[in-house]
Each structure stands twice: as C-alpha cells, then as structure tokens.
XYZ file of N, CA, C and O in Angstrom:
876
model
N 15.500 -28.421 15.602
C 15.423 -28.278 14.062
C 16.314 -29.361 13.605
O 17.517 -29.481 13.961
N 15.797 -30.267 12.633
C 16.691 -31.285 12.066
C 17.556 -30.674 11.101
O 17.810 -29.517 10.630
N 18.605 -31.553 10.683
C 19.748 -31.211 10.026
C 19.160 -30.654 8.578
O 19.692 -29.679 7.781
N 18.236 -31.507 7.979
C 17.737 -31.065 6.740
C 16.831 -29.798 6.699
O 17.090 -28.991 5.753
N 16.021 -29.383 7.850
C 15.497 -28.213 8.025
C 16.380 -26.945 8.053
O 16.280 -25.964 7.404
N 17.698 -27.205 8.761
C 18.623 -26.381 8.931
C 19.260 -25.928 7.429
O 19.560 -24.770 7.096
N 19.411 -26.963 6.713
C 20.047 -26.746 5.337
C 19.024 -26.073 4.424
O 19.343 -25.187 3.666
N 17.786 -26.330 4.691
C 16.632 -25.467 3.814
C 16.685 -24.215 4.132
O 16.531 -23.097 3.363
N 16.713 -23.659 5.470
C 16.796 -22.385 5.839
C 18.016 -21.644 5.288
O 18.044 -20.438 4.835
N 19.155 -22.298 5.518
C 20.330 -21.660 4.900
C 20.360 -21.461 3.426
O 20.802 -20.446 2.835
N 19.628 -22.397 2.776
C 19.563 -22.323 1.326
C 18.751 -21.131 0.911
O 19.070 -20.405 -0.132
N 17.476 -20.885 1.659
C 16.518 -19.875 1.268
C 17.075 -18.671 1.550
O 16.815 -17.486 0.855
N 18.054 -18.509 2.664
C 18.572 -17.074 3.144
C 19.622 -16.733 1.884
O 19.756 -15.555 1.669
N 20.223 -17.561 1.122
C 21.158 -17.179 -0.042
C 20.470 -17.096 -1.292
O 21.141 -16.650 -2.186
N 19.289 -17.287 -1.188
C 18.566 -17.191 -2.620
C 18.135 -15.690 -2.646
O 17.451 -15.119 -1.878
N 18.228 -15.153 -3.784
C 17.863 -13.658 -4.042
C 16.286 -13.570 -4.353
O 15.705 -14.343 -4.662
N 15.806 -12.457 -3.757
C 14.372 -12.255 -3.885
C 13.880 -12.250 -5.262
O 14.679 -11.524 -6.021
N 12.583 -12.789 -5.609
C 12.326 -12.642 -7.224
C 11.753 -11.365 -7.339
O 10.896 -10.914 -6.559
N 11.988 -10.760 -8.393
C 11.567 -9.319 -8.693
C 10.213 -9.388 -9.378
O 9.962 -10.174 -10.201
N 9.270 -8.639 -8.654
C 7.852 -8.595 -8.932
C 7.607 -7.263 -9.623
O 7.438 -6.425 -8.888
N 7.268 -7.362 -11.034
C 7.279 -5.924 -11.699
C 6.045 -5.191 -11.331
O 5.736 -4.197 -11.189
N 4.836 -6.117 -11.182
C 3.622 -5.295 -10.734
C 3.724 -4.838 -9.504
O 3.178 -3.601 -9.260
N 4.310 -5.500 -8.486
C 4.348 -4.948 -7.160
C 5.247 -3.617 -7.267
O 4.941 -2.693 -6.445
N 6.268 -3.709 -8.073
C 7.222 -2.650 -8.085
C 6.667 -1.480 -8.578
O 6.902 -0.315 -8.214
N 5.782 -1.640 -9.653
C 5.253 -0.531 -10.312
C 4.108 0.079 -9.526
O 3.859 1.161 -9.368
N 3.430 -0.771 -8.627
C 2.411 -0.165 -7.632
C 3.101 0.710 -6.591
O 2.508 1.845 -6.276
N 4.223 0.180 -6.271
C 4.879 1.135 -5.144
C 5.631 2.331 -5.900
O 5.461 3.394 -4.988
N 6.164 2.147 -6.847
C 6.594 3.162 -7.560
C 5.360 4.360 -7.828
O 5.719 5.532 -7.639
N 4.280 3.977 -8.311
C 3.229 4.677 -8.518
C 2.751 5.632 -7.429
O 2.551 6.676 -7.482
N 2.750 4.836 -6.352
C 2.223 5.560 -5.091
C 3.164 6.646 -4.680
O 2.762 7.708 -4.380
N 4.397 6.334 -4.785
C 5.508 7.433 -4.584
C 5.445 8.511 -5.649
O 5.461 9.935 -5.086
N 5.438 8.344 -6.883
C 5.273 9.402 -7.999
C 3.840 10.242 -7.594
O 3.804 11.435 -7.739
N 2.897 9.477 -7.321
C 1.557 10.089 -7.006
C 1.683 10.813 -5.881
O 0.918 11.951 -5.808
N 2.251 10.532 -4.878
C 2.327 11.498 -3.562
C 3.328 12.610 -3.777
O 2.881 13.585 -3.270
N 4.457 12.385 -4.327
C 5.331 13.542 -4.284
C 5.806 14.211 -5.751
O 6.293 15.091 -5.696
N 5.020 13.645 -6.846
C 5.648 14.255 -8.010
C 6.609 13.558 -8.553
O 7.512 12.685 -8.038
N 6.823 13.786 -9.984
C 7.951 13.174 -10.847
C 9.244 13.546 -10.394
O 10.102 12.763 -10.033
N 9.431 14.890 -10.339
C 10.791 15.387 -9.961
C 11.168 15.290 -8.786
O 12.457 15.105 -8.383
N 10.312 15.325 -7.798
C 10.625 15.201 -6.271
C 11.031 13.759 -5.751
O 11.571 13.675 -4.654
N 10.785 13.010 -6.684
C 11.048 11.528 -6.349
C 12.362 11.043 -6.929
O 12.593 11.141 -8.140
N 13.198 10.517 -6.090
C 14.648 10.192 -6.626
C 14.734 8.747 -6.877
O 13.708 8.012 -6.264
N 15.684 8.236 -7.592
C 15.880 6.940 -7.695
C 16.260 6.268 -6.387
O 15.774 4.966 -6.252
N 16.794 6.949 -5.648
C 17.021 6.424 -4.103
C 15.737 6.043 -3.478
O 15.581 5.075 -2.606
N 14.717 7.043 -3.592
C 13.310 6.837 -2.988
C 12.760 5.491 -3.574
O 12.096 4.881 -2.872
N 12.937 5.556 -4.920
C 12.166 4.304 -5.657
C 13.035 3.059 -5.163
O 12.161 2.085 -5.010
N 14.226 2.989 -5.068
C 14.870 1.776 -4.445
C 14.313 1.418 -3.231
O 14.074 0.218 -2.913
N 14.233 2.407 -2.363
C 13.749 2.058 -0.986
C 12.314 1.528 -0.899
O 11.893 0.739 -0.277
N 11.521 2.301 -1.816
C 9.936 1.929 -1.744
C 9.733 0.564 -2.485
O 8.874 -0.090 -1.915
N 10.439 0.227 -3.504
C 10.135 -0.983 -4.112
C 10.918 -2.204 -3.667
O 10.633 -3.266 -3.833
N 12.013 -1.865 -2.882
C 12.914 -2.985 -2.167
C 13.657 -3.747 -3.304
O 14.224 -4.817 -3.056
N 13.800 -2.968 -4.411
C 14.710 -3.607 -5.482
C 16.037 -2.794 -5.598
O 16.036 -1.801 -5.256
N 17.008 -3.612 -5.918
C 18.289 -2.996 -6.127
C 18.298 -2.122 -7.509
O 17.471 -2.334 -8.472
N 19.103 -0.848 -7.411
C 19.199 0.005 -8.553
C 19.378 -0.796 -9.731
O 18.745 -0.464 -10.792
N 20.244 -1.739 -9.898
C 20.671 -2.350 -11.100
C 19.300 -3.152 -11.717
O 19.234 -3.032 -12.976
N 18.625 -3.574 -10.754
C 17.272 -4.382 -11.219
C 16.373 -3.482 -11.934
O 15.809 -3.684 -12.830
N 16.166 -2.286 -11.170
C 15.361 -1.314 -11.764
C 15.819 -0.781 -12.965
O 14.841 -0.569 -14.132
N 17.057 -0.647 -13.263
C 17.558 -0.133 -14.560
C 17.552 -1.199 -15.711
O 17.137 -0.941 -16.692
N 17.642 -2.477 -15.196
C 17.646 -3.602 -16.137
C 16.166 -3.816 -16.664
O 15.789 -3.962 -17.714
N 15.185 -3.318 -15.734
C 13.664 -3.499 -15.944
C 13.107 -2.529 -16.788
O 12.366 -2.508 -17.735
N 13.464 -1.115 -16.343
C 12.827 -0.049 -16.855
C 13.731 0.981 -17.635
O 13.317 1.817 -18.242
N 15.243 0.665 -17.461
C 15.997 1.658 -18.132
C 16.504 2.775 -17.530
O 17.720 2.748 -17.106
N 15.667 3.442 -16.772
C 15.928 4.902 -15.992
C 14.778 5.337 -15.244
O 13.595 4.558 -15.219
N 14.833 6.242 -14.551
C 13.771 6.815 -13.689
C 12.564 7.177 -14.646
O 11.301 6.926 -14.390
N 12.976 7.834 -15.739
C 11.908 8.143 -16.778
C 11.036 6.809 -17.357
O 9.865 6.906 -17.383
N 11.869 5.786 -17.516
C 11.188 4.654 -17.986
C 10.264 3.970 -16.971
O 9.315 3.471 -17.119
N 10.665 3.903 -15.756
C 10.025 3.677 -14.541
C 8.690 4.399 -14.544
O 7.604 3.905 -14.263
N 8.716 5.604 -14.688
C 7.563 6.796 -14.392
C 6.664 6.485 -15.567
O 5.543 6.400 -15.462
N 7.235 6.040 -16.813
C 6.264 5.807 -18.126
C 5.547 4.673 -17.679
O 4.213 4.456 -18.105
N 6.352 3.581 -17.165
C 5.422 2.301 -16.807
C 4.551 2.480 -15.857
O 3.461 1.871 -15.777
N 4.779 3.564 -14.751
C 3.828 3.483 -13.777
C 2.455 4.426 -14.292
O 1.465 4.165 -13.821
N 2.589 5.234 -15.278
C 1.606 5.822 -15.911
C 0.633 4.902 -16.470
O -0.633 4.882 -16.397
N 1.190 3.828 -17.242
C 0.470 2.986 -17.934
C -0.138 1.923 -16.836
O -1.278 1.566 -17.130
N 0.469 1.555 -15.882
C -0.038 0.961 -14.689
C -1.181 1.678 -14.108
O -2.386 1.026 -13.762
N -1.242 2.948 -13.907
C -2.300 3.772 -13.470
C -3.472 3.675 -14.310
O -4.608 3.577 -13.921
N -3.313 3.949 -15.652
C -4.264 3.819 -16.640
C -5.050 2.508 -16.759
O -6.253 2.315 -16.727
N -4.341 1.454 -16.674
C -4.797 0.115 -16.712
C -5.680 -0.247 -15.475
O -6.567 -0.852 -15.556
N -4.967 0.137 -14.323
C -5.518 -0.583 -13.020
C -6.519 0.511 -12.284
O -7.154 0.044 -11.516
N -6.537 1.897 -12.753
C -7.353 2.577 -11.931
C -8.276 3.373 -12.969
O -9.534 3.392 -12.808
N -7.788 4.076 -14.249
C -8.537 4.964 -14.776
C -9.622 4.120 -15.699
O -10.607 4.609 -15.774
N -9.242 2.980 -16.212
C -10.090 2.086 -17.097
C -11.394 1.805 -16.068
O -12.296 1.447 -16.799
N -11.231 1.647 -14.936
C -12.424 1.122 -14.050
C -13.487 2.370 -14.194
O -14.736 1.965 -14.351
N -13.258 3.683 -14.499
C -14.318 4.535 -14.766
C -14.531 4.753 -16.108
O -15.671 4.830 -16.592
N -13.534 4.627 -17.027
C -13.745 4.929 -18.404
C -14.503 3.773 -19.158
O -15.209 4.085 -19.993
N -14.359 2.652 -18.534
C -15.383 1.594 -19.326
C -16.717 1.736 -18.995
O -17.716 1.209 -19.810
N -17.188 2.819 -18.152
C -18.599 3.060 -18.087
C -19.162 3.667 -19.282
O -20.381 3.773 -19.717
N -18.412 4.491 -20.061
C -18.663 5.140 -21.227
C -18.981 3.955 -22.460
O -19.668 4.499 -23.432
N -18.611 2.824 -22.353
C -18.997 1.816 -23.330
C -20.333 1.111 -23.000
O -20.631 0.354 -23.956
N -20.844 1.388 -21.962
C -22.152 0.745 -21.634
C -23.220 1.211 -22.267
O -23.437 2.561 -22.784
N -24.358 0.258 -22.791
C -25.235 0.769 -23.747
C -26.551 0.872 -23.043
O -27.662 1.195 -23.628
N -26.676 0.321 -21.823
C -27.994 0.129 -21.078
C -28.227 1.377 -20.225
O -29.229 1.451 -19.583
N -27.394 2.309 -20.191
C -27.893 3.458 -19.396
C -27.946 4.943 -20.183
O -27.352 4.912 -21.305
N -28.639 5.692 -19.798
C -28.828 6.961 -20.370
C -27.563 7.835 -20.354
O -26.766 7.497 -19.567
N -27.273 8.893 -21.233
C -26.297 9.760 -21.082
C -26.072 10.342 -19.722
O -25.059 10.339 -19.119
N -27.045 10.809 -19.148
C -27.141 11.483 -17.985
C -26.730 10.417 -16.812
O -25.939 10.776 -15.925
N -27.146 9.262 -16.657
C -26.827 8.207 -15.710
C -25.436 7.737 -15.894
O -24.788 7.789 -14.812
N -24.977 7.930 -17.142
C -23.616 7.421 -17.471
C -22.562 8.479 -16.950
O -21.634 8.153 -16.170
N -22.958 9.760 -17.211
C -22.122 10.842 -16.760
C -21.921 10.919 -15.178
O -21.003 11.221 -14.640
N -23.287 10.762 -14.702
C -23.119 10.591 -13.168
C -22.319 9.548 -12.486
O -21.694 9.779 -11.635
N -22.381 8.259 -13.083
C -21.681 7.232 -12.611
C -20.107 7.527 -12.796
O -19.270 7.033 -12.081
N -19.897 7.983 -13.990
C -18.313 8.155 -14.350
C -17.882 9.129 -13.506
O -16.813 8.909 -12.852
N -18.705 10.273 -13.181
C -17.939 11.175 -12.249
C -17.913 10.768 -10.856
O -16.908 11.032 -10.034
N -18.662 9.870 -10.454
C -18.734 9.338 -8.976
C -17.550 8.162 -8.885
O -16.926 8.115 -7.747
N -17.559 7.529 -10.060
C -16.193 6.467 -10.016
C -14.956 7.280 -9.935
O -14.078 6.747 -9.165
N -14.612 8.337 -10.485
C -13.544 9.339 -10.446
C -13.302 9.783 -9.058
O -12.317 9.803 -8.404
N -14.397 10.291 -8.493
C -14.331 10.743 -7.185
C -14.074 9.742 -6.101
O -13.254 9.931 -5.367
N -14.544 8.393 -6.325
C -14.270 7.384 -5.420
C -12.731 7.042 -5.495
O -11.957 6.806 -4.571
N -11.994 7.233 -6.873
C -10.676 6.985 -6.823
C -9.847 8.141 -6.316
O -8.922 7.823 -5.590
N -10.300 9.298 -6.557
C -9.509 10.519 -5.956
C -9.491 10.392 -4.355
O -8.561 11.097 -3.786
N -10.588 9.872 -3.734
C -10.594 9.942 -2.318
C -10.350 8.666 -1.773
O -10.613 8.538 -0.428
N -9.849 7.659 -2.394
C -9.601 6.261 -1.852
C -8.412 6.459 -0.882
O -7.585 6.764 -1.109
N -8.799 5.775 0.430
C -7.773 5.862 1.401
C -6.564 4.933 1.160
O -5.625 5.131 1.644
N -6.610 3.987 0.113
C -5.576 3.266 -0.278
C -4.541 3.833 -1.085
O -3.600 3.237 -1.317
N -4.876 4.941 -1.714
C -4.023 5.590 -2.588
C -3.920 7.100 -2.386
O -4.724 7.584 -1.631
N -2.905 7.846 -2.798
C -2.767 9.159 -2.496
C -4.117 9.796 -3.008
O -4.593 9.420 -3.954
N -4.429 11.225 -2.528
C -5.609 11.674 -2.895
C -5.369 12.476 -4.370
O -4.384 12.778 -4.734
N -6.413 12.698 -5.007
C -6.583 13.373 -6.392
C -6.048 12.542 -7.532
O -6.073 11.296 -7.358
N -5.875 13.141 -8.601
C -5.446 12.629 -9.934
C -3.961 12.386 -9.883
O -3.337 13.331 -9.782
N -3.554 11.206 -10.261
C -2.070 10.835 -10.306
C -1.507 11.623 -11.193
O -0.354 12.436 -11.128
N -1.970 11.929 -12.473
C -1.332 12.630 -13.592
C -1.182 13.973 -13.294
O -0.184 14.805 -13.683
N -2.273 14.588 -12.616
C -2.068 16.021 -12.226
C -1.140 16.219 -11.101
O -0.495 17.155 -11.053
N -1.059 15.296 -9.892
C -0.404 15.380 -9.057
C 1.191 15.157 -9.413
O 1.965 16.084 -9.012
N 1.484 14.355 -10.288
C 2.704 13.957 -10.703
C 3.616 14.955 -11.668
O 4.673 15.222 -11.691
N 2.578 15.856 -12.265
C 3.047 16.840 -13.089
C 3.298 18.292 -12.734
O 3.879 19.110 -13.001
N 3.072 18.264 -11.159
C 3.126 19.785 -10.536
C 4.572 19.850 -10.303
O 5.545 19.122 -10.100
N 5.019 21.255 -10.619
C 6.339 21.579 -10.261
C 7.370 21.432 -11.313
O 8.615 21.158 -10.856
N 7.212 20.864 -12.443
C 8.038 20.329 -13.448
C 8.697 21.376 -14.020
O 8.332 22.279 -14.236
N 10.153 21.121 -14.165
C 10.862 22.228 -14.843
C 10.980 21.792 -16.238
O 10.740 20.850 -16.853
N 11.915 22.762 -17.017
C 12.021 22.537 -18.524
C 12.849 21.311 -18.786
O 12.802 20.795 -19.908
N 13.690 20.748 -17.899
C 14.342 19.445 -17.963
C 13.606 18.156 -18.204
O 13.977 17.024 -18.576
N 12.237 18.471 -17.782
C 11.320 17.268 -17.831
C 10.380 17.626 -18.898
O 9.165 17.058 -18.735
N 10.603 18.291 -19.937
C 9.589 18.672 -20.848
C 8.874 17.501 -21.513
O 7.774 17.442 -21.722
N 9.763 16.449 -21.838
C 9.168 15.268 -22.544
C 8.027 14.592 -21.640
O 7.090 14.111 -22.143
N 8.387 14.471 -20.390
C 7.617 13.831 -19.511
C 6.271 14.631 -19.166
O 5.116 14.285 -19.325
N 6.372 15.852 -19.147
C 5.395 16.990 -19.258
C 4.476 16.880 -20.316
O 3.122 16.920 -19.956
N 5.043 16.656 -21.422
C 4.073 16.538 -22.762
C 3.255 15.347 -22.758
O 2.262 15.166 -23.096
N 4.165 14.096 -22.286
C 3.406 12.859 -22.247
C 2.183 13.053 -21.167
O 1.168 12.464 -21.524
N 2.383 13.606 -20.297
C 1.175 13.690 -19.074
C 0.287 14.468 -19.769
O -0.917 14.160 -19.564
N 0.461 15.536 -20.241
C -0.381 16.493 -20.941
C -1.414 15.665 -22.068
O -2.486 15.788 -22.037
N -0.658 14.939 -22.873
C -1.381 14.176 -23.783
C -2.206 13.073 -23.167
O -3.346 12.907 -23.585
N -1.820 12.515 -22.066
C -2.565 11.485 -21.490
C -3.763 12.072 -20.900
O -4.867 11.358 -20.815
N -3.514 13.246 -20.314
C -4.586 13.913 -19.578
C -5.755 14.383 -20.583
O -6.903 14.224 -20.391
N -5.286 14.728 -21.721
C -6.168 15.267 -22.619
C -7.035 14.272 -23.216
O -7.992 14.390 -23.737
N -6.498 12.990 -23.217
C -7.146 11.878 -23.657
C -8.372 11.689 -23.152
O -9.422 11.085 -23.556
N -8.657 12.008 -21.814
C -9.864 11.808 -21.092
C -10.946 12.855 -21.601
O -11.933 12.447 -21.779
N -10.531 13.879 -22.011
C -11.422 14.954 -22.636
C -11.803 14.366 -24.109
O -13.070 14.434 -24.325
N -10.891 13.729 -24.620
C -11.188 13.252 -26.146
C -11.972 12.165 -25.989
O -13.061 11.939 -26.680
N -11.902 11.173 -24.901
C -12.609 10.049 -24.721
C -14.116 10.404 -24.534
O -15.036 9.850 -25.104
N -14.282 11.543 -23.699
C -15.607 11.968 -23.542
C -16.192 12.716 -24.762
O -17.474 12.521 -25.039
N -15.371 13.585 -25.388
C -16.176 13.975 -26.731
C -16.433 12.854 -27.721
O -17.466 13.063 -28.365
N -15.740 11.691 -27.719
C -16.079 10.623 -28.636
C -17.290 10.090 -28.265
O -18.167 9.652 -28.966
N -17.457 9.891 -26.856
C -18.725 9.348 -26.266
C -19.967 10.128 -26.794
O -20.932 9.691 -27.088
N -19.670 11.522 -26.480
C -21.022 12.487 -26.909
C -21.213 12.382 -28.284
O -22.392 12.562 -28.687
N -20.165 12.375 -29.189
C -20.452 12.194 -30.587
C -21.160 11.011 -31.023
O -22.168 10.983 -31.781
N -21.023 9.967 -30.284
C -21.570 8.590 -30.669
C -23.138 8.715 -30.048
O -23.899 8.243 -30.918
N -23.297 9.248 -29.124
C -24.719 9.508 -28.539
C -25.531 10.457 -29.481
O -26.834 10.197 -29.627
N -24.870 11.500 -30.068
C -25.533 12.286 -30.934
C -25.772 11.419 -32.401
O -27.051 11.635 -32.658
N -25.092 10.549 -32.752
C -25.296 9.712 -33.845
C -26.618 8.806 -33.545
O -27.418 8.552 -34.447
N -26.534 8.244 -32.202
C -27.657 7.363 -31.971
C -28.922 7.956 -31.514
O -29.916 7.391 -31.355
N -28.867 9.423 -31.421
C -30.242 10.125 -31.069
C -30.362 10.316 -29.683
O -31.383 11.018 -29.186
N -29.388 9.814 -28.783
C -29.451 10.020 -27.265
C -29.116 11.605 -26.885
O -29.331 11.805 -25.887
N -28.428 12.264 -27.795
C -28.099 13.612 -27.554
C -28.576 14.321 -28.824
O -28.526 13.753 -29.995
N -29.053 15.707 -28.633
C -29.586 16.371 -29.910
C -28.275 16.573 -30.575
O -27.290 16.864 -30.357
N -28.686 16.691 -32.062
C -27.528 16.844 -32.977
C -26.867 18.153 -32.900
O -25.707 18.350 -33.190
N -27.379 19.076 -32.162
C -26.651 20.520 -32.081
C -25.873 20.571 -30.759
O -25.306 21.610 -30.383
N -25.838 19.457 -30.134
C -25.036 19.344 -28.705
C -23.672 19.639 -29.051
O -23.086 19.009 -30.120
N -23.056 20.603 -28.465
C -21.482 20.732 -28.602
C -20.781 19.876 -27.880
O -20.549 20.166 -26.726
N -20.353 18.745 -28.355
C -19.589 17.558 -27.822
C -18.270 18.149 -27.170
O -17.889 17.649 -26.097
N -17.621 18.871 -27.831
C -16.352 19.347 -27.444
C -16.280 20.320 -26.138
O -15.863 20.135 -25.316
N -17.518 21.124 -26.197
C -17.674 22.036 -25.119
C -17.957 21.238 -23.907
O -17.608 21.408 -22.730
N -18.942 20.453 -23.913
C -19.430 19.407 -23.011
C -18.262 18.624 -22.466
O -18.217 18.501 -21.115
N -17.602 18.120 -23.208
C -16.285 17.429 -22.778
C -15.357 18.120 -22.060
O -14.952 17.883 -20.932
N -15.097 19.309 -22.486
C -14.102 20.273 -21.779
C -14.600 20.717 -20.380
O -13.914 20.889 -19.456
N -16.096 20.914 -20.373
C -16.684 21.265 -19.179
C -16.495 20.202 -18.072
O -16.098 20.423 -16.823
N -16.705 18.965 -18.500
C -16.523 17.783 -17.470
C -15.085 17.681 -17.053
O -14.674 17.282 -15.949
N -14.134 17.704 -18.109
C -12.807 17.576 -17.709
C -12.206 18.668 -16.810
O -11.474 18.506 -15.806
N -12.875 19.881 -16.922
C -12.441 20.976 -15.987
C -12.884 20.631 -14.695
O -12.326 20.906 -13.581
N -14.203 20.234 -14.456
C -14.795 19.749 -13.423
C -13.998 18.684 -12.607
O -13.874 18.627 -11.494
N -13.712 17.758 -13.466
C -12.829 16.578 -12.764
C -11.516 17.215 -12.277
O -10.970 16.738 -11.245
N -10.853 18.047 -13.103
C -9.726 18.712 -12.408
C -9.927 19.451 -11.168
O -9.105 19.371 -10.225
N -10.916 20.130 -11.143
C -11.438 20.590 -9.798
C -11.525 19.604 -8.496
O -11.216 20.172 -7.424
N -12.192 18.422 -9.040
C -12.249 17.583 -8.060
C -10.944 17.024 -7.543
O -10.824 16.760 -6.179
N -9.923 16.906 -8.410
C -8.666 16.348 -7.912
C -8.147 17.299 -7.018
O -7.467 17.038 -5.969
N -8.049 18.679 -7.449
C -7.609 19.751 -6.486
C -8.184 19.871 -5.193
O -7.567 19.818 -4.021
N -9.590 19.640 -5.144
C -10.315 19.607 -3.714
C -9.948 18.311 -3.054
O -9.792 18.568 -1.800
N -9.775 17.209 -3.741
C -9.453 15.959 -3.011
C -7.985 16.136 -2.322
O -7.956 15.705 -1.018
N -7.161 16.701 -3.014
C -5.655 16.941 -2.487
C -5.631 17.778 -1.294
O -4.850 17.717 -0.454
N -6.696 18.699 -1.311
C -7.016 19.729 -0.291
C -7.680 19.088 0.954
O -7.804 19.772 1.963
N -8.045 17.860 0.801
C -8.630 17.122 1.919
C -10.221 17.037 1.795
O -10.881 16.453 2.739
N -10.890 17.352 0.623
C -12.350 17.018 0.517
C -12.508 15.614 0.641
O -11.916 14.777 -0.020
N -13.758 15.370 1.213
C -14.065 13.924 1.444
C -14.982 13.451 0.158
O -15.402 14.323 -0.693
N -15.178 12.347 -0.012
C -15.953 11.674 -0.871
C -17.420 12.225 -0.872
O -17.971 12.674 -1.992
N -17.866 12.456 0.252
C -19.310 12.778 0.504
C -19.388 14.458 0.082
O -20.343 14.687 -0.773
N -18.486 15.226 0.208
C -18.509 16.688 -0.193
C -18.234 16.590 -1.577
O -19.068 17.313 -2.340
N -17.556 15.946 -2.391
C -17.357 15.927 -3.786
C -18.580 15.241 -4.468
O -18.972 15.802 -5.421
N -19.340 14.153 -3.720
C -20.445 13.784 -4.444
C -21.472 14.665 -4.341
O -22.499 14.811 -5.212
N -21.532 15.609 -3.379
C -22.664 16.715 -3.318
C -22.400 17.634 -4.352
O -23.288 18.085 -4.903
N -21.171 17.895 -4.898
C -20.810 18.678 -6.065
C -21.309 17.906 -7.333
O -21.978 18.706 -8.203
N -21.246 16.705 -7.353
C -21.668 15.772 -8.513
C -23.184 16.158 -8.612
O -23.729 16.248 -9.748
N -23.960 16.181 -7.439
C -25.539 16.091 -7.467
C -25.727 17.614 -8.172
O -26.679 17.576 -8.872
N -25.032 18.658 -7.794
C -25.229 19.822 -8.389
C -25.117 19.809 -9.837
O -25.812 20.320 -10.707
N -23.959 19.229 -10.336
C -23.715 19.012 -11.822
C -24.910 18.493 -12.525
O -25.325 18.749 -13.585
N -25.356 17.273 -11.915
C -26.252 16.455 -12.581
C -27.651 17.136 -12.430
O -28.676 17.029 -13.422
N -27.995 17.929 -11.464
C -29.330 18.898 -11.546
C -29.180 19.742 -12.663
O -30.217 20.177 -13.093
N -28.033 20.251 -12.892
C -27.794 21.253 -14.133
C -27.758 20.547 -15.447
O -27.845 21.283 -16.310
N -27.573 19.461 -15.296
C -27.463 18.510 -16.637
C -28.356 19.001 -17.882
O -27.695 19.328 -18.900
N -29.623 19.142 -17.615
C -30.243 19.384 -18.868
C -30.099 20.891 -19.271
O -30.071 21.000 -20.540
N -29.800 21.821 -18.350
C -29.639 23.003 -18.604
C -28.079 23.158 -19.447
O -27.915 23.808 -20.284
N -27.106 22.413 -18.998
C -25.920 22.296 -19.556
C -26.002 21.791 -21.133
O -25.335 22.620 -21.753
N -26.696 21.003 -21.442
C -26.765 20.697 -22.823
C -27.551 21.664 -23.600
O -27.160 21.794 -24.782
N -28.519 22.458 -22.942
C -29.171 23.310 -23.694
C -28.174 24.464 -23.687
O -28.225 25.190 -24.889
N -27.381 24.771 -22.891
C -26.575 25.876 -23.006
C -25.615 25.683 -24.239
O -25.290 26.777 -24.725
N -25.281 24.524 -24.706
C -24.296 24.396 -25.707
C -25.216 24.936 -27.029
O -24.540 25.519 -28.022
N -26.501 24.768 -27.109
C -27.201 25.115 -28.184
C -27.377 26.678 -28.305
O -27.144 27.241 -29.298
N -27.486 27.352 -27.137
C -27.461 28.855 -27.026
C -26.293 29.303 -27.269
O -26.308 30.298 -28.182
N -25.133 28.910 -26.941
C -23.786 29.370 -27.364
C -23.750 29.216 -28.916
O -23.063 29.988 -29.492
N -24.077 28.249 -29.552
C -23.786 28.087 -30.963
C -24.725 29.114 -31.688
O -24.324 29.918 -32.598
N -25.877 29.344 -31.171
C -26.959 30.341 -31.680
C -26.480 31.679 -31.650
O -26.549 32.627 -32.622
N -25.688 31.962 -30.434
C -25.226 33.343 -30.351
C -24.023 33.653 -31.124
O -23.671 34.815 -31.423
N -23.487 32.703 -31.806
C -22.199 32.930 -32.430
C -22.804 32.819 -34.103
O -22.005 33.117 -34.993
C-alpha cells in the first residue's frame, strides 16, 4: 500500500458516519412494528439504527418524536401503495375493493417486514402514560375507514353505487375485515390463506351492498 493510500484509509477511519434519516426511520419502523411502542427502548433504537443517542435526539427530539416520524414513514412508503387504488377511475367498485384488500394482504404477509398492520401491532399493550401516542394511532387507523367511506360516497355520486348504499357501514365492515387480516397474519396466516378469505368477501359483495339497503329499511 502506498503512502497516499495509507493516508486516505486513516482519514476515512476518522470521519464520522453520515446520518441517513430514511434508513434510520426504516430500521426504527421495523423495530416498533415487531415489538410495539412501549416495549421498544431508546437503547434498542440506537442499536438498530446504528446512530448515537444524541444524533437521534437532535433529529427527532425523543422516542415519541421518532415513533411519530416512523408512522409517517409507514403511511408514505407502505399504506399509500394500497390507498392509491381508490383514486383509480378505470375500475369498478367491486374490482377496486378486491385489489385494495389484496394489496393490504400482500403488505401484511411480506417477508421483508413484520407481519400484520404496523399501527395495530405498535398500539398493543399501551399504558395510560402513552395516551397521546395511542390517540394518534387511533386517529390514523380510523383514517383508513374514513378514506373508504369517502370513496363509496363519491361512487354513489357518480352512480357506480346505488344512492341508498350505506357508505359508513360498508367502510366499517371492510375496516373490521382488514383488522382481522392483521391479526391472522400476526398469527402466521399465509398470503394464500388470506386471499381465499378475500375471495369469500368478493363473492358476497353483491349481497353486502344489498344488506345495507335492508338495514336502512328495517329501521
């Protein structure tokens, strides 16, 4: 090795590693997803991200700040891949819902990430001391149901769903179904198994939309 090469090696060894926010968020997200918010310590996050504690504090403020950033990272990089299907205009409502559910199942069973829904998993076992975080997760989770409700309302306006369809009930039914998929995935259900359940949902779809009409008439 030449004198110049030796000098370069010594210089690089003394240079601090550059902090990569995106990489750190991905690693922190994985940890929160796997173990939950409260069970994940700052020491765990330091080890997982490879960043020093002062660096994480400077970037995110504290553990809660890092978690909130991880939630946004999840929504942007994972959840939006399925929710963008609801903005397509070239698919029928039935086809859109089917693809939406399958995209979510793909996420819940992806071998590269922990199983199930991140926000459901992260909120498990929270104490009263984490009330703010729990409320934030609840609001974020309910936004999925609200997004589905708004989608169905637009489809009623365009005539793709009958005017008497109960958008709120339909959205809640799908939200509950998705929560069930998350639990099943965490318990080890495969993508194939969950997709068979989606087949059942889609076979029932015409009756599900009719059921909303019956429920309104019954009241």
